[in-house]
């Protein structure tokens, strides 16, 4: 066993080396240092060098981002519309990646084959966490081991797969888990936090159908078709792919990316319903895809022994999928509501810095909590973001509202541009790419196919019951808006141990790059070609909607709310929605509209039930909105309701301003046709009035006094 | 050599295990998984477990921070002044640390002693980067090695010092480099960005003396006294300490912490000059200390062979110290100015999000650049922050000003509270503490002594020439304000390989905890006791200052500026300072006042020369301020000056508003005594007017037209 010698082997690794003099200088310094000093100093110098190279790696990306920012400005300044920021980031990334690849020098990484000291007793199932390795530090007398020996610790890294290829991870690449723990969370949180709730809820049925049913359908279709195609290929790939591999590919290539297309839509003020459909779907299908791919991974690793289809294993994976999705959703929602309670029942809003810090900490802890309980942090922060926007935002001080919005906007911007730069750079620097033309072409076709299956049949199904039908132009645009992005890439790069996975990574990277640059660039053209209305103002859209639904308006509302009192309650409750982010006066209309469209289709009823529950119990509990729980809960619960109602909530009604609000609401309810413009005005006015009244109510002493008067 | 058996050893490591059921559940799942599945799955489960534990570790700190935030709010709400946020963070940290320590369960880490496969040929000076280790994964047939063997990679970690103690880093602790790369940069950057420049420059001489001379003096004194005391101690410590060790201790315990004391000063509106002295000193001495300790470290490792004093080695360390300090300063300043140029010559301010992103990216790249060139990133970001505030801030859009200020304020808040929580937690969880009562007591005494040597003799020296003398009450307060904080702790925990270093870490942690809680808590009382003026308004202070200096006012100014034209130039130049952060109208007064106080003392001349240069060349180049370079540069440089002058800069003078400004400035210069209140008003008015004029000038077409008219 100990017969063959294994001297120190040197692996040539192509390193990310910018041809900068800095680097050479250090190496020189290192070598110069070596001759005079002992191992400790050399080790120290090496650690310093490593730190400097890491800094340089990061610096390259920061520089890339700064360059992207400046170029975006230039493009925006000159109104260039055929290339967008994410596309730009990818292109710059590709250029810099190519430079690093071909202009870089090679660094030698040294590795050594070792074996246990003495007679090995492998009494554990797992390899040890650390190895302790004795190494003679004094070169001059290498034969005398015991004298100059130091013990070094080596930490477990992972399995070595390609012993022959001698490839080792490059430094210009990051641990893929960085994406899931640092880059994606702010992007996803911001997506939730900035969701335009009015149109989101109005299109909830379609969005959920597209996101959950569509993504799953697309994943299985792509998985199946790819499996068939791969098996038909003559090369060695066909043996390395299992059905689970292609299914995993289907799951990771199905989610669409919200960033690029929405930036375009936003700039052009595209039709709000289309916007809501694309945004809502792409945000939710990211969440679906990450859980789905996790379930597929689990199926392969834990439940299935043969790699073929097994019913019990499938069912267990299915239950995993739903459990993880809904538990993550629950954690996110609970943490969001908990933050709302904290901000409602403390007066931490008096100190906006503390309030913002609390908000950020609670949102981040949602992610950590989900990860610590083996759920999906990304899904949790998405729903946390939605809850924060829906409830907590209303309790925040004006300063914190602005600050949190701005901070997450900036974080989102930096994170998304970073990930697209990285996709570009890693095309050249990541060592585990595996190009296979056949697979790539098939992948492109399947990706388009999957998107088509997602959009067209489901739109047809939805259109059966849906009142404002999804027109065929919208369907084409939905199909076309299926860019792939950050989530696909992050899922693909997460696992690159086998040839199959490496081939998938390459195909995914290329699909992302192609769709972001070409589809993203052509989006403008397509919008024109498909005659999608652009330059649509939210307000006009809102008015149109009222007119569309005025036919089944007032009477049903009265029925639903239970007479006159119910009506008033509903309308004054809707008031609380005033200050939702980005689209303050939107939610009011949602609920009102939701009440009017009772019979239009099934989903609307679901949305309305939720809206009612939200207005009656959730908002009164979590925010300072009216009606209070004192009004909505049964009389027997009054003591609890009193506890959960703040003085601010109670005294809001006492002010003159609120009566004006309620009046204008009732007025609209009575006369839907005429009240439209009045509502448009009224909301705006109420919005500012509301703020005044909150400020007016700021004095705790006054509040308490009026509270007692009310009692 | 291969005779003794070294079976797998199990090290009992006290882990940070919260008694939560979550943890137990995973472990159970892990064990349950083991029985049925193979090594791969177990490894996978272990990786998952590790990820979850890391999330849990972070979650604890996030939870601690959230708790601290809520408690701070409660304290501020009830006006509790005897405990401040940093003290609170430390106390919570201590409590949680104790819980983790004593309620935690033990986790077993497995390590194995290995040796090279075959005949070892140690042909390299360094131990290899990675070890490849073959391990049989199939338990049932452990004798047949070749069949079920997998190769695992192990990555170099570091030297194992205490082979007997079997201690391995805990997980509730972070890599100390985290502090220097993630936690300290935003704190230090924010310190630079929020520096109150008026009082900072006015007290520049005293601040530089305290920070550079004082810190060095204090470090050497503490180092010397500690060395003497340690050598007198009877225990084994005396042998493990070298003079360099105690000197390093002197360097790390000398910097004072700005956070706690300034929070108190800020709340109380303490005398602005005292505020400037304490702030300026503690910000700068952090920078001095980090470079000084680096130089001492270098001296020990590279230059000195004996560990005793050597003149050449000392001089090389000294030159290192100055080179690193000034090169870092230079990089920071250059990057700050580069950002100013970018924001001046592009119209990126039209897109505030892009502008903010650029600002953040450039500031972060300063840090990375300094680290990549083996300089000190923390020092670079400090001066970058100062330059960003002094120049770039003036070019930013209103939105970006607010956003960058708010973001860094929040980052600073989170980072400083994190570090103080961590100090508390690590007292219990960090494994390398070494308690030695004698050393700790000596350290406390020496720390006080060092502070005294820093404050009293230097104040006496400064008072010889200084006009507004540093009163003895102020001196006592300066002495008392010498809390130790983040920088001391970060430097102490950076290197804990020897007993001496571990003892130093323990002493430093205790000093930080004591000073932050006790001294921080008593600051209020001391301010009262020393009769330091509190509740001082900036404006009144400004007025007082004019009155103090009105004696040597106007005439010298005219002399200095070179007649009437010079005077006008100076005063209109001062205008450009209007929108500096936190204290918009402050800088105007600085330069004007600087001009008036020519003979008061030597430093004032230095400050004035800089002020003149700044007004004439730097500000016109880097911001949109008047006078332009066309006016200040010699005529021969006109083409270059034209290139470097923006239309906005030129057209500013064309507006009516600017004339009003200049008039009010001249008016003040002519009549210093009477112009005071006028100036106080004027500055405020100009401030708002200036904004109006910038907005008015926003239209590029208008600008261009008037530019051409001027030509």
JSON list of N, CA and C in Angstrom, two decimals, chain B residues 541-584:
[
{"chain": "B", "resi": 541, "resn": "UNK", "atom": "N", "xyz": [-23.00, 79.58, 18.74]},
{"chain": "B", "resi": 541, "resn": "UNK", "atom": "CA", "xyz": [-21.56, 79.34, 18.83]},
{"chain": "B", "resi": 541, "resn": "UNK", "atom": "C", "xyz": [-20.83, 80.08, 17.72]},
{"chain": "B", "resi": 542, "resn": "UNK", "atom": "N", "xyz": [-21.41, 80.03, 16.56]},
{"chain": "B", "resi": 542, "resn": "UNK", "atom": "CA", "xyz": [-20.82, 80.69, 15.41]},
{"chain": "B", "resi": 542, "resn": "UNK", "atom": "C", "xyz": [-20.73, 82.19, 15.66]},
{"chain": "B", "resi": 543, "resn": "UNK", "atom": "N", "xyz": [-21.78, 82.73, 16.20]},
{"chain": "B", "resi": 543, "resn": "UNK", "atom": "CA", "xyz": [-21.79, 84.16, 16.48]},
{"chain": "B", "resi": 543, "resn": "UNK", "atom": "C", "xyz": [-20.73, 84.51, 17.50]},
{"chain": "B", "resi": 544, "resn": "UNK", "atom": "N", "xyz": [-20.64, 83.73, 18.56]},
{"chain": "B", "resi": 544, "resn": "UNK", "atom": "CA", "xyz": [-19.63, 83.99, 19.58]},
{"chain": "B", "resi": 544, "resn": "UNK", "atom": "C", "xyz": [-18.26, 84.03, 18.97]},
{"chain": "B", "resi": 545, "resn": "UNK", "atom": "N", "xyz": [-18.05, 83.09, 18.07]},
{"chain": "B", "resi": 545, "resn": "UNK", "atom": "CA", "xyz": [-16.74, 82.99, 17.47]},
{"chain": "B", "resi": 545, "resn": "UNK", "atom": "C", "xyz": [-16.38, 84.21, 16.67]},
{"chain": "B", "resi": 546, "resn": "UNK", "atom": "N", "xyz": [-17.34, 84.75, 15.97]},
{"chain": "B", "resi": 546, "resn": "UNK", "atom": "CA", "xyz": [-17.07, 85.97, 15.22]},
{"chain": "B", "resi": 546, "resn": "UNK", "atom": "C", "xyz": [-16.66, 87.07, 16.17]},
{"chain": "B", "resi": 547, "resn": "UNK", "atom": "N", "xyz": [-17.36, 87.14, 17.29]},
{"chain": "B", "resi": 547, "resn": "UNK", "atom": "CA", "xyz": [-17.06, 88.20, 18.24]},
{"chain": "B", "resi": 547, "resn": "UNK", "atom": "C", "xyz": [-15.65, 88.05, 18.82]},
{"chain": "B", "resi": 548, "resn": "UNK", "atom": "N", "xyz": [-15.28, 86.82, 19.10]},
{"chain": "B", "resi": 548, "resn": "UNK", "atom": "CA", "xyz": [-13.94, 86.56, 19.63]},
{"chain": "B", "resi": 548, "resn": "UNK", "atom": "C", "xyz": [-12.89, 87.07, 18.68]},
{"chain": "B", "resi": 549, "resn": "UNK", "atom": "N", "xyz": [-13.11, 86.82, 17.39]},
{"chain": "B", "resi": 549, "resn": "UNK", "atom": "CA", "xyz": [-12.07, 87.10, 16.43]},
{"chain": "B", "resi": 549, "resn": "UNK", "atom": "C", "xyz": [-12.22, 88.43, 15.72]},
{"chain": "B", "resi": 550, "resn": "UNK", "atom": "N", "xyz": [-13.19, 89.19, 16.12]},
{"chain": "B", "resi": 550, "resn": "UNK", "atom": "CA", "xyz": [-13.43, 90.43, 15.38]},
{"chain": "B", "resi": 550, "resn": "UNK", "atom": "C", "xyz": [-12.28, 91.41, 15.53]},
{"chain": "B", "resi": 551, "resn": "UNK", "atom": "N", "xyz": [-11.47, 91.21, 16.58]},
{"chain": "B", "resi": 551, "resn": "UNK", "atom": "CA", "xyz": [-10.37, 92.14, 16.81]},
{"chain": "B", "resi": 551, "resn": "UNK", "atom": "C", "xyz": [-9.35, 92.09, 15.67]},
{"chain": "B", "resi": 552, "resn": "UNK", "atom": "N", "xyz": [-8.93, 90.90, 15.30]},
{"chain": "B", "resi": 552, "resn": "UNK", "atom": "CA", "xyz": [-7.93, 90.82, 14.22]},
{"chain": "B", "resi": 552, "resn": "UNK", "atom": "C", "xyz": [-8.62, 90.43, 12.91]},
{"chain": "B", "resi": 553, "resn": "UNK", "atom": "N", "xyz": [-9.67, 91.14, 12.61]},
{"chain": "B", "resi": 553, "resn": "UNK", "atom": "CA", "xyz": [-10.53, 90.72, 11.51]},
{"chain": "B", "resi": 553, "resn": "UNK", "atom": "C", "xyz": [-10.21, 91.29, 10.15]},
{"chain": "B", "resi": 554, "resn": "UNK", "atom": "N", "xyz": [-10.88, 92.34, 9.82]},
{"chain": "B", "resi": 554, "resn": "UNK", "atom": "CA", "xyz": [-11.04, 92.76, 8.45]},
{"chain": "B", "resi": 554, "resn": "UNK", "atom": "C", "xyz": [-9.73, 93.11, 7.75]},
{"chain": "B", "resi": 555, "resn": "UNK", "atom": "N", "xyz": [-8.89, 93.91, 8.41]},
{"chain": "B", "resi": 555, "resn": "UNK", "atom": "CA", "xyz": [-7.72, 94.45, 7.71]},
{"chain": "B", "resi": 555, "resn": "UNK", "atom": "C", "xyz": [-6.79, 93.37, 7.19]},
{"chain": "B", "resi": 556, "resn": "UNK", "atom": "N", "xyz": [-6.53, 92.40, 8.07]},
{"chain": "B", "resi": 556, "resn": "UNK", "atom": "CA", "xyz": [-5.64, 91.33, 7.65]},
{"chain": "B", "resi": 556, "resn": "UNK", "atom": "C", "xyz": [-6.21, 90.56, 6.48]},
{"chain": "B", "resi": 557, "resn": "UNK", "atom": "N", "xyz": [-7.49, 90.43, 6.48]},
{"chain": "B", "resi": 557, "resn": "UNK", "atom": "CA", "xyz": [-8.14, 89.70, 5.40]},
{"chain": "B", "resi": 557, "resn": "UNK", "atom": "C", "xyz": [-7.85, 90.38, 4.07]},
{"chain": "B", "resi": 558, "resn": "UNK", "atom": "N", "xyz": [-7.98, 91.70, 4.08]},
{"chain": "B", "resi": 558, "resn": "UNK", "atom": "CA", "xyz": [-7.73, 92.46, 2.86]},
{"chain": "B", "resi": 558, "resn": "UNK", "atom": "C", "xyz": [-6.28, 92.28, 2.43]},
{"chain": "B", "resi": 559, "resn": "UNK", "atom": "N", "xyz": [-5.37, 92.39, 3.39]},
{"chain": "B", "resi": 559, "resn": "UNK", "atom": "CA", "xyz": [-3.96, 92.16, 3.09]},
{"chain": "B", "resi": 559, "resn": "UNK", "atom": "C", "xyz": [-3.75, 90.78, 2.43]},
{"chain": "B", "resi": 560, "resn": "UNK", "atom": "N", "xyz": [-4.28, 89.79, 3.12]},
{"chain": "B", "resi": 560, "resn": "UNK", "atom": "CA", "xyz": [-4.07, 88.40, 2.66]},
{"chain": "B", "resi": 560, "resn": "UNK", "atom": "C", "xyz": [-4.61, 88.18, 1.27]},
{"chain": "B", "resi": 561, "resn": "UNK", "atom": "N", "xyz": [-5.76, 88.67, 1.00]},
{"chain": "B", "resi": 561, "resn": "UNK", "atom": "CA", "xyz": [-6.39, 88.43, -0.30]},
{"chain": "B", "resi": 561, "resn": "UNK", "atom": "C", "xyz": [-5.82, 89.30, -1.40]},
{"chain": "B", "resi": 562, "resn": "UNK", "atom": "N", "xyz": [-5.05, 90.31, -1.07]},
{"chain": "B", "resi": 562, "resn": "UNK", "atom": "CA", "xyz": [-4.46, 91.17, -2.09]},
{"chain": "B", "resi": 562, "resn": "UNK", "atom": "C", "xyz": [-5.45, 92.19, -2.61]},
{"chain": "B", "resi": 563, "resn": "UNK", "atom": "N", "xyz": [-5.93, 93.07, -1.74]},
{"chain": "B", "resi": 563, "resn": "UNK", "atom": "CA", "xyz": [-6.79, 94.16, -2.18]},
{"chain": "B", "resi": 563, "resn": "UNK", "atom": "C", "xyz": [-8.23, 93.74, -2.43]},
{"chain": "B", "resi": 564, "resn": "UNK", "atom": "N", "xyz": [-8.93, 94.66, -3.02]},
{"chain": "B", "resi": 564, "resn": "UNK", "atom": "CA", "xyz": [-10.37, 94.50, -3.20]},
{"chain": "B", "resi": 564, "resn": "UNK", "atom": "C", "xyz": [-10.76, 93.27, -4.00]},
{"chain": "B", "resi": 565, "resn": "UNK", "atom": "N", "xyz": [-10.06, 92.99, -5.05]},
{"chain": "B", "resi": 565, "resn": "UNK", "atom": "CA", "xyz": [-10.45, 91.88, -5.91]},
{"chain": "B", "resi": 565, "resn": "UNK", "atom": "C", "xyz": [-10.31, 90.56, -5.16]},
{"chain": "B", "resi": 566, "resn": "UNK", "atom": "N", "xyz": [-9.20, 90.47, -4.44]},
{"chain": "B", "resi": 566, "resn": "UNK", "atom": "CA", "xyz": [-8.96, 89.25, -3.67]},
{"chain": "B", "resi": 566, "resn": "UNK", "atom": "C", "xyz": [-10.07, 89.00, -2.66]},
{"chain": "B", "resi": 567, "resn": "UNK", "atom": "N", "xyz": [-10.50, 90.07, -2.04]},
{"chain": "B", "resi": 567, "resn": "UNK", "atom": "CA", "xyz": [-11.54, 89.93, -1.03]},
{"chain": "B", "resi": 567, "resn": "UNK", "atom": "C", "xyz": [-12.81, 89.35, -1.64]},
{"chain": "B", "resi": 568, "resn": "UNK", "atom": "N", "xyz": [-13.19, 89.92, -2.75]},
{"chain": "B", "resi": 568, "resn": "UNK", "atom": "CA", "xyz": [-14.40, 89.45, -3.41]},
{"chain": "B", "resi": 568, "resn": "UNK", "atom": "C", "xyz": [-14.26, 87.98, -3.80]},
{"chain": "B", "resi": 569, "resn": "UNK", "atom": "N", "xyz": [-13.11, 87.66, -4.28]},
{"chain": "B", "resi": 569, "resn": "UNK", "atom": "CA", "xyz": [-12.86, 86.30, -4.72]},
{"chain": "B", "resi": 569, "resn": "UNK", "atom": "C", "xyz": [-13.02, 85.32, -3.55]},
{"chain": "B", "resi": 570, "resn": "UNK", "atom": "N", "xyz": [-12.38, 85.69, -2.45]},
{"chain": "B", "resi": 570, "resn": "UNK", "atom": "CA", "xyz": [-12.44, 84.81, -1.29]},
{"chain": "B", "resi": 570, "resn": "UNK", "atom": "C", "xyz": [-13.87, 84.60, -0.83]},
{"chain": "B", "resi": 571, "resn": "UNK", "atom": "N", "xyz": [-14.58, 85.72, -0.76]},
{"chain": "B", "resi": 571, "resn": "UNK", "atom": "CA", "xyz": [-15.92, 85.59, -0.19]},
{"chain": "B", "resi": 571, "resn": "UNK", "atom": "C", "xyz": [-16.85, 84.83, -1.13]},
{"chain": "B", "resi": 572, "resn": "UNK", "atom": "N", "xyz": [-16.73, 85.08, -2.44]},
{"chain": "B", "resi": 572, "resn": "UNK", "atom": "CA", "xyz": [-17.64, 84.35, -3.32]},
{"chain": "B", "resi": 572, "resn": "UNK", "atom": "C", "xyz": [-17.22, 82.88, -3.40]},
{"chain": "B", "resi": 573, "resn": "UNK", "atom": "N", "xyz": [-15.94, 82.64, -3.19]},
{"chain": "B", "resi": 573, "resn": "UNK", "atom": "CA", "xyz": [-15.49, 81.25, -3.14]},
{"chain": "B", "resi": 573, "resn": "UNK", "atom": "C", "xyz": [-16.08, 80.53, -1.96]},
{"chain": "B", "resi": 574, "resn": "UNK", "atom": "N", "xyz": [-16.13, 81.22, -0.87]},
{"chain": "B", "resi": 574, "resn": "UNK", "atom": "CA", "xyz": [-16.65, 80.60, 0.35]},
{"chain": "B", "resi": 574, "resn": "UNK", "atom": "C", "xyz": [-18.09, 80.12, 0.14]},
{"chain": "B", "resi": 575, "resn": "UNK", "atom": "N", "xyz": [-18.75, 80.79, -0.78]},
{"chain": "B", "resi": 575, "resn": "UNK", "atom": "CA", "xyz": [-20.12, 80.41, -1.10]},
{"chain": "B", "resi": 575, "resn": "UNK", "atom": "C", "xyz": [-20.29, 78.95, -1.47]},
{"chain": "B", "resi": 576, "resn": "UNK", "atom": "N", "xyz": [-19.30, 78.46, -2.15]},
{"chain": "B", "resi": 576, "resn": "UNK", "atom": "CA", "xyz": [-19.40, 77.11, -2.70]},
{"chain": "B", "resi": 576, "resn": "UNK", "atom": "C", "xyz": [-19.54, 76.07, -1.61]},
{"chain": "B", "resi": 577, "resn": "UNK", "atom": "N", "xyz": [-19.22, 76.45, -0.42]},
{"chain": "B", "resi": 577, "resn": "UNK", "atom": "CA", "xyz": [-19.28, 75.51, 0.69]},
{"chain": "B", "resi": 577, "resn": "UNK", "atom": "C", "xyz": [-20.68, 75.25, 1.19]},
{"chain": "B", "resi": 578, "resn": "UNK", "atom": "N", "xyz": [-21.61, 75.94, 0.59]},
{"chain": "B", "resi": 578, "resn": "UNK", "atom": "CA", "xyz": [-22.93, 76.00, 1.19]},
{"chain": "B", "resi": 578, "resn": "UNK", "atom": "C", "xyz": [-23.52, 74.66, 1.57]},
{"chain": "B", "resi": 579, "resn": "UNK", "atom": "N", "xyz": [-23.38, 73.70, 0.67]},
{"chain": "B", "resi": 579, "resn": "UNK", "atom": "CA", "xyz": [-24.17, 72.50, 0.91]},
{"chain": "B", "resi": 579, "resn": "UNK", "atom": "C", "xyz": [-23.36, 71.32, 1.40]},
{"chain": "B", "resi": 580, "resn": "UNK", "atom": "N", "xyz": [-22.51, 71.55, 2.34]},
{"chain": "B", "resi": 580, "resn": "UNK", "atom": "CA", "xyz": [-21.76, 70.44, 2.92]},
{"chain": "B", "resi": 580, "resn": "UNK", "atom": "C", "xyz": [-22.67, 69.68, 3.88]},
{"chain": "B", "resi": 581, "resn": "UNK", "atom": "N", "xyz": [-22.43, 68.39, 4.04]},
{"chain": "B", "resi": 581, "resn": "UNK", "atom": "CA", "xyz": [-23.40, 67.58, 4.77]},
{"chain": "B", "resi": 581, "resn": "UNK", "atom": "C", "xyz": [-23.49, 67.94, 6.24]},
{"chain": "B", "resi": 582, "resn": "UNK", "atom": "N", "xyz": [-24.64, 67.73, 6.80]},
{"chain": "B", "resi": 582, "resn": "UNK", "atom": "CA", "xyz": [-24.96, 67.88, 8.20]},
{"chain": "B", "resi": 582, "resn": "UNK", "atom": "C", "xyz": [-24.86, 69.33, 8.66]},
{"chain": "B", "resi": 583, "resn": "UNK", "atom": "N", "xyz": [-23.97, 70.07, 8.07]},
{"chain": "B", "resi": 583, "resn": "UNK", "atom": "CA", "xyz": [-23.75, 71.40, 8.57]},
{"chain": "B", "resi": 583, "resn": "UNK", "atom": "C", "xyz": [-23.51, 72.31, 7.38]},
{"chain": "B", "resi": 584, "resn": "UNK", "atom": "N", "xyz": [-24.55, 72.44, 6.61]},
{"chain": "B", "resi": 584, "resn": "UNK", "atom": "CA", "xyz": [-24.43, 73.13, 5.34]},
{"chain": "B", "resi": 584, "resn": "UNK", "atom": "C", "xyz": [-23.72, 74.46, 5.38]}
]
